[in-house]
PDB file of C-alpha atoms in Angstrom:
ATOM      1  CA  MET I   1     146.009  58.333  -9.698  1.00 84.00           C
ATOM      2  CA  SER I   2     146.486  60.571  -6.667  1.00 95.00           C
ATOM      3  CA  VAL I   3     144.644  60.091  -3.383  1.00 97.00           C
ATOM      4  CA  TYR I   4     144.061  63.204  -1.300  1.00 98.00           C
ATOM      5  CA  LEU I   5     143.384  62.998   2.440  1.00 98.00           C
ATOM      6  CA  ILE I   6     141.869  66.366   3.373  1.00 98.00           C
ATOM      7  CA  THR I   7     141.024  67.266   6.952  1.00 98.00           C
ATOM      8  CA  GLY I   8     138.724  70.201   7.556  1.00 96.00           C
ATOM      9  CA  ALA I   9     137.152  69.293   4.229  1.00 96.00           C
ATOM     10  CA  THR I  10     133.772  70.866   4.997  1.00 94.00           C
ATOM     11  CA  SER I  11     135.334  74.331   5.197  1.00 94.00           C
ATOM     12  CA  ASP I  12     134.950  76.733   2.284  1.00 93.00           C
ATOM     13  CA  VAL I  13     138.593  76.166   1.337  1.00 96.00           C
ATOM     14  CA  GLY I  14     138.234  72.402   1.724  1.00 95.00           C
ATOM     15  CA  CYS I  15     135.204  72.220  -0.568  1.00 94.00           C
ATOM     16  CA  ALA I  16     136.869  74.398  -3.207  1.00 96.00           C
ATOM     17  CA  LEU I  17     140.063  72.343  -3.113  1.00 97.00           C
ATOM     18  CA  ILE I  18     138.121  69.089  -3.412  1.00 96.00           C
ATOM     19  CA  GLU I  19     136.256  70.438  -6.442  1.00 95.00           C
ATOM     20  CA  ARG I  20     139.559  71.307  -8.087  1.00 95.00           C
ATOM     21  CA  VAL I  21     141.114  67.928  -7.256  1.00 94.00           C
ATOM     22  CA  LEU I  22     138.139  65.999  -8.603  1.00 94.00           C
ATOM     23  CA  ARG I  23     138.342  67.852 -11.904  1.00 89.00           C
ATOM     24  CA  GLU I  24     141.749  66.221 -12.322  1.00 85.00           C
ATOM     25  CA  GLY I  25     140.216  62.764 -11.871  1.00 87.00           C
ATOM     26  CA  ASP I  26     141.779  62.046  -8.484  1.00 92.00           C
ATOM     27  CA  THR I  27     140.046  60.622  -5.399  1.00 94.00           C
ATOM     28  CA  VAL I  28     139.487  62.240  -2.002  1.00 96.00           C
ATOM     29  CA  ILE I  29     139.240  61.013   1.577  1.00 97.00           C
ATOM     30  CA  ALA I  30     137.435  63.902   3.262  1.00 96.00           C
ATOM     31  CA  GLN I  31     137.251  64.493   7.009  1.00 96.00           C
ATOM     32  CA  GLY I  32     134.731  66.904   8.428  1.00 92.00           C
ATOM     33  CA  CYS I  33     133.102  67.361  11.790  1.00 86.00           C
ATOM     34  CA  GLY I  34     129.417  67.777  12.424  1.00 77.00           C
ATOM     35  CA  ASP I  35     128.037  68.731   9.040  1.00 82.00           C
ATOM     36  CA  LEU I  36     129.048  66.533   6.120  1.00 90.00           C
ATOM     37  CA  ARG I  37     126.054  67.918   4.204  1.00 88.00           C
ATOM     38  CA  GLN I  38     128.504  70.555   2.934  1.00 89.00           C
ATOM     39  CA  LEU I  39     130.091  67.797   0.854  1.00 93.00           C
ATOM     40  CA  ALA I  40     126.859  66.317  -0.519  1.00 93.00           C
ATOM     41  CA  PRO I  41     126.876  68.305  -3.804  1.00 92.00           C
ATOM     42  CA  LEU I  42     130.461  67.204  -4.512  1.00 92.00           C
ATOM     43  CA  CYS I  43     129.611  63.576  -3.787  1.00 92.00           C
ATOM     44  CA  GLN I  44     126.602  63.776  -6.094  1.00 92.00           C
ATOM     45  CA  ARG I  45     128.592  65.325  -8.953  1.00 92.00           C
ATOM     46  CA  HIS I  46     131.446  62.859  -8.541  1.00 91.00           C
ATOM     47  CA  PRO I  47     129.925  59.534  -7.443  1.00 92.00           C
ATOM     48  CA  GLY I  48     132.416  57.174  -5.874  1.00 92.00           C
ATOM     49  CA  ALA I  49     135.285  59.669  -5.901  1.00 95.00           C
ATOM     50  CA  VAL I  50     134.831  61.033  -2.364  1.00 95.00           C
ATOM     51  CA  ARG I  51     134.868  59.011   0.844  1.00 96.00           C
ATOM     52  CA  THR I  52     133.622  61.079   3.787  1.00 96.00           C
ATOM     53  CA  TYR I  53     134.274  60.781   7.514  1.00 97.00           C
ATOM     54  CA  ASP I  54     132.675  62.653  10.408  1.00 96.00           C
ATOM     55  CA  VAL I  55     135.516  62.758  12.940  1.00 96.00           C
ATOM     56  CA  ASP I  56     135.945  64.883  16.068  1.00 96.00           C
ATOM     57  CA  LEU I  57     139.601  65.910  15.913  1.00 97.00           C
ATOM     58  CA  THR I  58     139.519  67.087  19.529  1.00 96.00           C
ATOM     59  CA  ASP I  59     139.302  63.410  20.535  1.00 96.00           C
ATOM     60  CA  PRO I  60     142.561  61.439  20.095  1.00 95.00           C
ATOM     61  CA  GLU I  61     140.693  58.114  20.203  1.00 97.00           C
ATOM     62  CA  ALA I  62     138.420  59.237  17.375  1.00 97.00           C
ATOM     63  CA  VAL I  63     141.460  60.290  15.347  1.00 97.00           C
ATOM     64  CA  ALA I  64     143.095  56.905  15.942  1.00 97.00           C
ATOM     65  CA  ALA I  65     139.932  55.088  14.818  1.00 98.00           C
ATOM     66  CA  PHE I  66     139.759  57.309  11.719  1.00 97.00           C
ATOM     67  CA  ILE I  67     143.355  56.452  10.826  1.00 98.00           C
ATOM     68  CA  ASP I  68     142.718  52.749  11.295  1.00 98.00           C
ATOM     69  CA  ASP I  69     139.667  52.870   9.045  1.00 97.00           C
ATOM     70  CA  VAL I  70     141.465  54.802   6.309  1.00 97.00           C
ATOM     71  CA  ARG I  71     144.328  52.313   6.415  1.00 96.00           C
ATOM     72  CA  SER I  72     142.016  49.335   6.139  1.00 97.00           C
ATOM     73  CA  ARG I  73     139.473  50.634   3.627  1.00 95.00           C
ATOM     74  CA  CYS I  74     141.166  53.242   1.428  1.00 95.00           C
ATOM     75  CA  PRO I  75     144.126  53.468  -0.926  1.00 95.00           C
ATOM     76  CA  ALA I  76     147.241  54.938   0.668  1.00 96.00           C
ATOM     77  CA  PRO I  77     147.088  58.769   0.536  1.00 98.00           C
ATOM     78  CA  THR I  78     149.610  60.425  -1.754  1.00 98.00           C
ATOM     79  CA  HIS I  79     148.609  63.932  -0.613  1.00 98.00           C
ATOM     80  CA  LEU I  80     147.753  65.074   2.922  1.00 98.00           C
ATOM     81  CA  VAL I  81     146.116  68.494   3.392  1.00 98.00           C
ATOM     82  CA  HIS I  82     145.472  69.625   6.961  1.00 98.00           C
ATOM     83  CA  LEU I  83     143.093  72.602   7.235  1.00 97.00           C
ATOM     84  CA  PRO I  84     141.104  72.530  10.502  1.00 96.00           C
ATOM     85  CA  ALA I  85     141.160  74.987  13.393  1.00 93.00           C
ATOM     86  CA  LEU I  86     138.711  76.239  15.945  1.00 92.00           C
ATOM     87  CA  ARG I  87     137.471  79.737  15.255  1.00 88.00           C
ATOM     88  CA  VAL I  88     139.664  82.579  16.485  1.00 88.00           C
ATOM     89  CA  VAL I  89     138.668  84.042  19.837  1.00 86.00           C
ATOM     90  CA  ASN I  90     140.015  87.484  20.639  1.00 85.00           C
ATOM     91  CA  ALA I  91     140.800  87.558  24.354  1.00 91.00           C
ATOM     92  CA  LYS I  92     143.303  89.332  26.559  1.00 95.00           C
ATOM     93  CA  PHE I  93     146.073  87.049  27.729  1.00 95.00           C
ATOM     94  CA  LYS I  94     145.040  87.410  31.385  1.00 96.00           C
ATOM     95  CA  ASN I  95     141.819  85.615  30.340  1.00 96.00           C
ATOM     96  CA  PHE I  96     143.608  82.814  28.445  1.00 95.00           C
ATOM     97  CA  ASP I  97     141.242  79.845  28.196  1.00 96.00           C
ATOM     98  CA  PHE I  98     143.423  76.771  28.717  1.00 97.00           C
ATOM     99  CA  GLU I  99     140.581  74.309  28.158  1.00 97.00           C
ATOM    100  CA  ARG I 100     139.666  75.756  24.775  1.00 96.00           C
ATOM    101  CA  PHE I 101     143.325  76.038  23.820  1.00 96.00           C
ATOM    102  CA  ALA I 102     143.799  72.331  24.545  1.00 97.00           C
ATOM    103  CA  LEU I 103     140.898  71.512  22.220  1.00 97.00           C
ATOM    104  CA  ASP I 104     142.272  73.712  19.440  1.00 97.00           C
ATOM    105  CA  PHE I 105     145.756  72.273  19.915  1.00 97.00           C
ATOM    106  CA  ASN I 106     144.287  68.798  19.476  1.00 97.00           C
ATOM    107  CA  VAL I 107     142.501  69.873  16.307  1.00 97.00           C
ATOM    108  CA  GLN I 108     145.398  71.707  14.707  1.00 97.00           C
ATOM    109  CA  VAL I 109     148.569  70.071  15.988  1.00 98.00           C
ATOM    110  CA  GLN I 110     148.004  66.716  17.679  1.00 98.00           C
ATOM    111  CA  SER I 111     145.792  65.419  14.879  1.00 98.00           C
ATOM    112  CA  ALA I 112     148.395  66.581  12.342  1.00 98.00           C
ATOM    113  CA  LEU I 113     151.098  64.724  14.268  1.00 98.00           C
ATOM    114  CA  ARG I 114     149.056  61.525  14.319  1.00 98.00           C
ATOM    115  CA  LEU I 115     148.086  61.732  10.665  1.00 98.00           C
ATOM    116  CA  CYS I 116     151.628  62.424   9.519  1.00 98.00           C
ATOM    117  CA  GLN I 117     153.031  59.629  11.671  1.00 98.00           C
ATOM    118  CA  ALA I 118     150.466  57.270  10.150  1.00 98.00           C
ATOM    119  CA  PHE I 119     150.844  58.161   6.471  1.00 98.00           C
ATOM    120  CA  LEU I 120     154.223  59.786   5.781  1.00 98.00           C
ATOM    121  CA  PRO I 121     156.239  56.553   6.139  1.00 98.00           C
ATOM    122  CA  ALA I 122     154.214  55.015   3.302  1.00 97.00           C
ATOM    123  CA  MET I 123     154.785  58.125   1.187  1.00 98.00           C
ATOM    124  CA  ALA I 124     158.508  57.847   1.892  1.00 98.00           C
ATOM    125  CA  LYS I 125     158.496  54.177   0.882  1.00 98.00           C
ATOM    126  CA  ALA I 126     156.749  55.122  -2.374  1.00 97.00           C
ATOM    127  CA  ARG I 127     159.294  57.955  -2.871  1.00 98.00           C
ATOM    128  CA  PHE I 128     156.518  60.480  -3.380  1.00 98.00           C
ATOM    129  CA  GLY I 129     154.212  62.555  -1.213  1.00 98.00           C
ATOM    130  CA  ARG I 130     152.792  66.024  -0.703  1.00 98.00           C
ATOM    131  CA  VAL I 131     151.840  67.467   2.683  1.00 98.00           C
ATOM    132  CA  LEU I 132     150.272  70.896   3.142  1.00 98.00           C
ATOM    133  CA  PHE I 133     149.277  72.751   6.317  1.00 98.00           C
ATOM    134  CA  MET I 134     147.077  75.829   6.644  1.00 98.00           C
ATOM    135  CA  LEU I 135     148.800  78.569   8.656  1.00 98.00           C
ATOM    136  CA  THR I 136     148.002  82.276   8.943  1.00 97.00           C
ATOM    137  CA  SER I 137     149.589  85.573   7.990  1.00 96.00           C
ATOM    138  CA  TYR I 138     149.595  86.324  11.734  1.00 95.00           C
ATOM    139  CA  LEU I 139     152.882  84.374  11.831  1.00 96.00           C
ATOM    140  CA  ILE I 140     154.564  86.812   9.429  1.00 95.00           C
ATOM    141  CA  GLY I 141     155.704  89.818  11.416  1.00 89.00           C
ATOM    142  CA  PRO I 142     153.941  91.058  14.544  1.00 91.00           C
ATOM    143  CA  PRO I 143     150.528  89.406  15.042  1.00 93.00           C
ATOM    144  CA  PRO I 144     147.399  91.285  16.085  1.00 89.00           C
ATOM    145  CA  LYS I 145     146.755  91.682  19.769  1.00 92.00           C
ATOM    146  CA  ASN I 146     144.733  89.217  21.836  1.00 92.00           C
ATOM    147  CA  VAL I 147     145.186  86.096  19.682  1.00 93.00           C
ATOM    148  CA  ALA I 148     147.854  84.269  21.723  1.00 96.00           C
ATOM    149  CA  ALA I 149     146.062  80.910  21.689  1.00 96.00           C
ATOM    150  CA  TYR I 150     145.552  80.856  17.924  1.00 95.00           C
ATOM    151  CA  VAL I 151     149.077  82.066  17.134  1.00 96.00           C
ATOM    152  CA  THR I 152     150.638  79.550  19.533  1.00 97.00           C
ATOM    153  CA  ALA I 153     148.857  76.614  17.898  1.00 98.00           C
ATOM    154  CA  LYS I 154     149.698  77.806  14.392  1.00 98.00           C
ATOM    155  CA  SER I 155     153.342  78.337  15.391  1.00 98.00           C
ATOM    156  CA  ALA I 156     153.537  74.741  16.604  1.00 98.00           C
ATOM    157  CA  LEU I 157     152.106  73.573  13.290  1.00 98.00           C
ATOM    158  CA  ALA I 158     154.690  75.659  11.422  1.00 98.00           C
ATOM    159  CA  GLY I 159     157.473  74.062  13.471  1.00 98.00           C
ATOM    160  CA  LEU I 160     156.134  70.592  12.708  1.00 98.00           C
ATOM    161  CA  ALA I 161     156.103  71.382   8.985  1.00 98.00           C
ATOM    162  CA  LYS I 162     159.754  72.460   8.989  1.00 98.00           C
ATOM    163  CA  SER I 163     160.844  69.421  10.964  1.00 98.00           C
ATOM    164  CA  LEU I 164     158.986  66.997   8.709  1.00 98.00           C
ATOM    165  CA  ALA I 165     160.312  68.766   5.613  1.00 98.00           C
ATOM    166  CA  ALA I 166     163.865  68.165   6.821  1.00 98.00           C
ATOM    167  CA  ASP I 167     163.161  64.542   7.733  1.00 98.00           C
ATOM    168  CA  TYR I 168     161.407  63.531   4.520  1.00 98.00           C
ATOM    169  CA  ALA I 169     163.124  65.575   1.807  1.00 98.00           C
ATOM    170  CA  PRO I 170     165.432  62.665   0.875  1.00 98.00           C
ATOM    171  CA  PHE I 171     162.385  60.493   0.173  1.00 98.00           C
ATOM    172  CA  GLY I 172     160.544  62.707  -2.321  1.00 98.00           C
ATOM    173  CA  VAL I 173     158.000  63.926   0.244  1.00 98.00           C
ATOM    174  CA  THR I 174     157.470  67.682   0.458  1.00 98.00           C
ATOM    175  CA  VAL I 175     155.907  69.484   3.431  1.00 98.00           C
ATOM    176  CA  ASN I 176     154.762  73.062   2.894  1.00 98.00           C
ATOM    177  CA  CYS I 177     152.313  75.639   4.240  1.00 98.00           C
ATOM    178  CA  VAL I 178     150.145  78.479   3.021  1.00 98.00           C
ATOM    179  CA  ALA I 179     149.649  81.565   5.185  1.00 98.00           C
ATOM    180  CA  PRO I 180     146.619  83.561   4.027  1.00 97.00           C
ATOM    181  CA  TYR I 181     145.565  87.027   5.047  1.00 95.00           C
ATOM    182  CA  MET I 182     142.173  87.218   6.738  1.00 91.00           C
ATOM    183  CA  MET I 183     139.950  85.191   4.428  1.00 90.00           C
ATOM    184  CA  GLU I 184     136.240  85.941   4.063  1.00 87.00           C
ATOM    185  CA  THR I 185     134.686  82.543   4.723  1.00 87.00           C
ATOM    186  CA  LYS I 186     132.256  81.073   7.240  1.00 80.00           C
ATOM    187  CA  PHE I 187     135.276  80.770   9.573  1.00 70.00           C
ATOM    188  CA  LEU I 188     134.720  84.467  10.331  1.00 74.00           C
ATOM    189  CA  SER I 189     131.154  83.989  11.525  1.00 68.00           C
ATOM    190  CA  ASP I 190     132.157  84.898  15.099  1.00 69.00           C
ATOM    191  CA  THR I 191     134.265  87.887  14.012  1.00 74.00           C
ATOM    192  CA  SER I 192     132.665  91.305  14.071  1.00 76.00           C
ATOM    193  CA  ASP I 193     131.910  93.023  10.774  1.00 84.00           C
ATOM    194  CA  LEU I 194     133.976  95.992  11.949  1.00 85.00           C
ATOM    195  CA  VAL I 195     137.088  93.861  12.401  1.00 84.00           C
ATOM    196  CA  VAL I 196     136.604  92.296   8.961  1.00 88.00           C
ATOM    197  CA  GLN I 197     136.138  95.719   7.384  1.00 91.00           C
ATOM    198  CA  MET I 198     139.187  97.174   9.140  1.00 89.00           C
ATOM    199  CA  SER I 199     141.274  94.234   7.940  1.00 90.00           C
ATOM    200  CA  ALA I 200     140.194  94.860   4.345  1.00 93.00           C
ATOM    201  CA  GLU I 201     140.981  98.560   4.560  1.00 94.00           C
ATOM    202  CA  ALA I 202     144.442  97.850   6.012  1.00 93.00           C
ATOM    203  CA  ASN I 203     145.418  95.597   3.109  1.00 93.00           C
ATOM    204  CA  PRO I 204     147.363  97.194   0.219  1.00 96.00           C
ATOM    205  CA  MET I 205     144.790  95.710  -2.188  1.00 95.00           C
ATOM    206  CA  LYS I 206     141.942  97.096  -0.036  1.00 96.00           C
ATOM    207  CA  ARG I 207     140.245  93.758   0.459  1.00 95.00           C
ATOM    208  CA  ASN I 208     140.560  90.535   2.405  1.00 94.00           C
ATOM    209  CA  ALA I 209     141.652  87.244   0.876  1.00 94.00           C
ATOM    210  CA  ARG I 210     139.133  85.034  -0.887  1.00 95.00           C
ATOM    211  CA  VAL I 211     138.975  81.298  -1.304  1.00 96.00           C
ATOM    212  CA  GLU I 212     139.803  81.675  -4.993  1.00 96.00           C
ATOM    213  CA  ASP I 213     143.033  83.477  -4.025  1.00 96.00           C
ATOM    214  CA  VAL I 214     144.216  80.713  -1.731  1.00 97.00           C
ATOM    215  CA  VAL I 215     143.234  77.426  -3.401  1.00 97.00           C
ATOM    216  CA  PRO I 216     145.420  77.925  -6.528  1.00 97.00           C
ATOM    217  CA  ALA I 217     148.440  78.537  -4.274  1.00 97.00           C
ATOM    218  CA  MET I 218     147.627  75.331  -2.421  1.00 98.00           C
ATOM    219  CA  ALA I 219     147.185  73.422  -5.668  1.00 97.00           C
ATOM    220  CA  PHE I 220     150.624  74.536  -6.850  1.00 98.00           C
ATOM    221  CA  LEU I 221     152.370  73.350  -3.675  1.00 98.00           C
ATOM    222  CA  LEU I 222     150.559  70.018  -4.011  1.00 98.00           C
ATOM    223  CA  SER I 223     151.535  69.591  -7.651  1.00 97.00           C
ATOM    224  CA  ASP I 224     154.336  67.646  -9.295  1.00 96.00           C
ATOM    225  CA  GLU I 225     155.815  70.957 -10.440  1.00 97.00           C
ATOM    226  CA  ALA I 226     156.527  71.942  -6.811  1.00 98.00           C
ATOM    227  CA  GLY I 227     158.692  68.890  -6.173  1.00 97.00           C
ATOM    228  CA  PHE I 228     161.790  70.971  -5.301  1.00 98.00           C
ATOM    229  CA  ILE I 229     159.931  73.171  -2.811  1.00 98.00           C
ATOM    230  CA  THR I 230     159.746  71.958   0.777  1.00 98.00           C
ATOM    231  CA  GLY I 231     159.739  73.576   4.200  1.00 98.00           C
ATOM    232  CA  ALA I 232     158.263  76.714   2.652  1.00 98.00           C
ATOM    233  CA  THR I 233     155.414  78.930   3.788  1.00 98.00           C
ATOM    234  CA  LEU I 234     153.720  80.750   0.927  1.00 97.00           C
ATOM    235  CA  PRO I 235     152.140  84.074   1.980  1.00 97.00           C
ATOM    236  CA  VAL I 236     148.816  84.834   0.283  1.00 97.00           C
ATOM    237  CA  THR I 237     148.398  88.297   1.703  1.00 96.00           C
ATOM    238  CA  GLY I 238     147.916  90.869  -1.038  1.00 96.00           C
ATOM    239  CA  GLY I 239     151.228  92.412   0.019  1.00 94.00           C
ATOM    240  CA  ALA I 240     150.177  93.044   3.604  1.00 92.00           C
ATOM    241  CA  GLN I 241     152.962  90.822   4.971  1.00 88.00           C
ATOM    242  CA  MET I 242     156.255  90.264   3.195  1.00 86.00           C
ATOM    243  CA  PRO I 243     158.670  87.817   4.854  1.00 79.00           C
TER     244      PRO I 243
END
């Protein structure tokens, strides 16, 4: 039986991935922040298969307490999926918000560092593990203007993935990423409709990405069949970016 630790689990992608995982009969440790009600239907349909945590990933002490509780109360994770990020804020670089960037860096990168340090050694000892990070197509080719904070955090996460992939490949632990095109989820609630529409029109397939485009790609990289793939970033972009 596999045990998935999924951060950012209350996101649209997180909920869809959990639904897919539970269909396979696996168990999930799900971290959200602020609104675990998003997971209530999954918990009701799959009683006992989902353990939920409300954890503020901007707070290193909260992350440390979360890790301690998972270690003491849950089976060791075999799969680690790291999804969270603060919503993108478009701002000129002269107005760079260092305080908000520090919070987002904690959410995306520092929490990933802590979680991987806590759980990858056990995966290595078991000679099996799957780690997956959520990136963005903004890292493939020139990014849009005015997103320096978001791109910087995602770039750090991409660097961490490559480093961990090199470190843990001999132990049967893979570390990969997906990089979706703009995805129409609640994550875009602060993005103007015009920007979303322009993104869709600019894509060769004339639409933005959907959750159902991205989750199967994630599921593949988390599967046994992807055991010889590590350090990779899989674009899910409809052909808009081709590395």
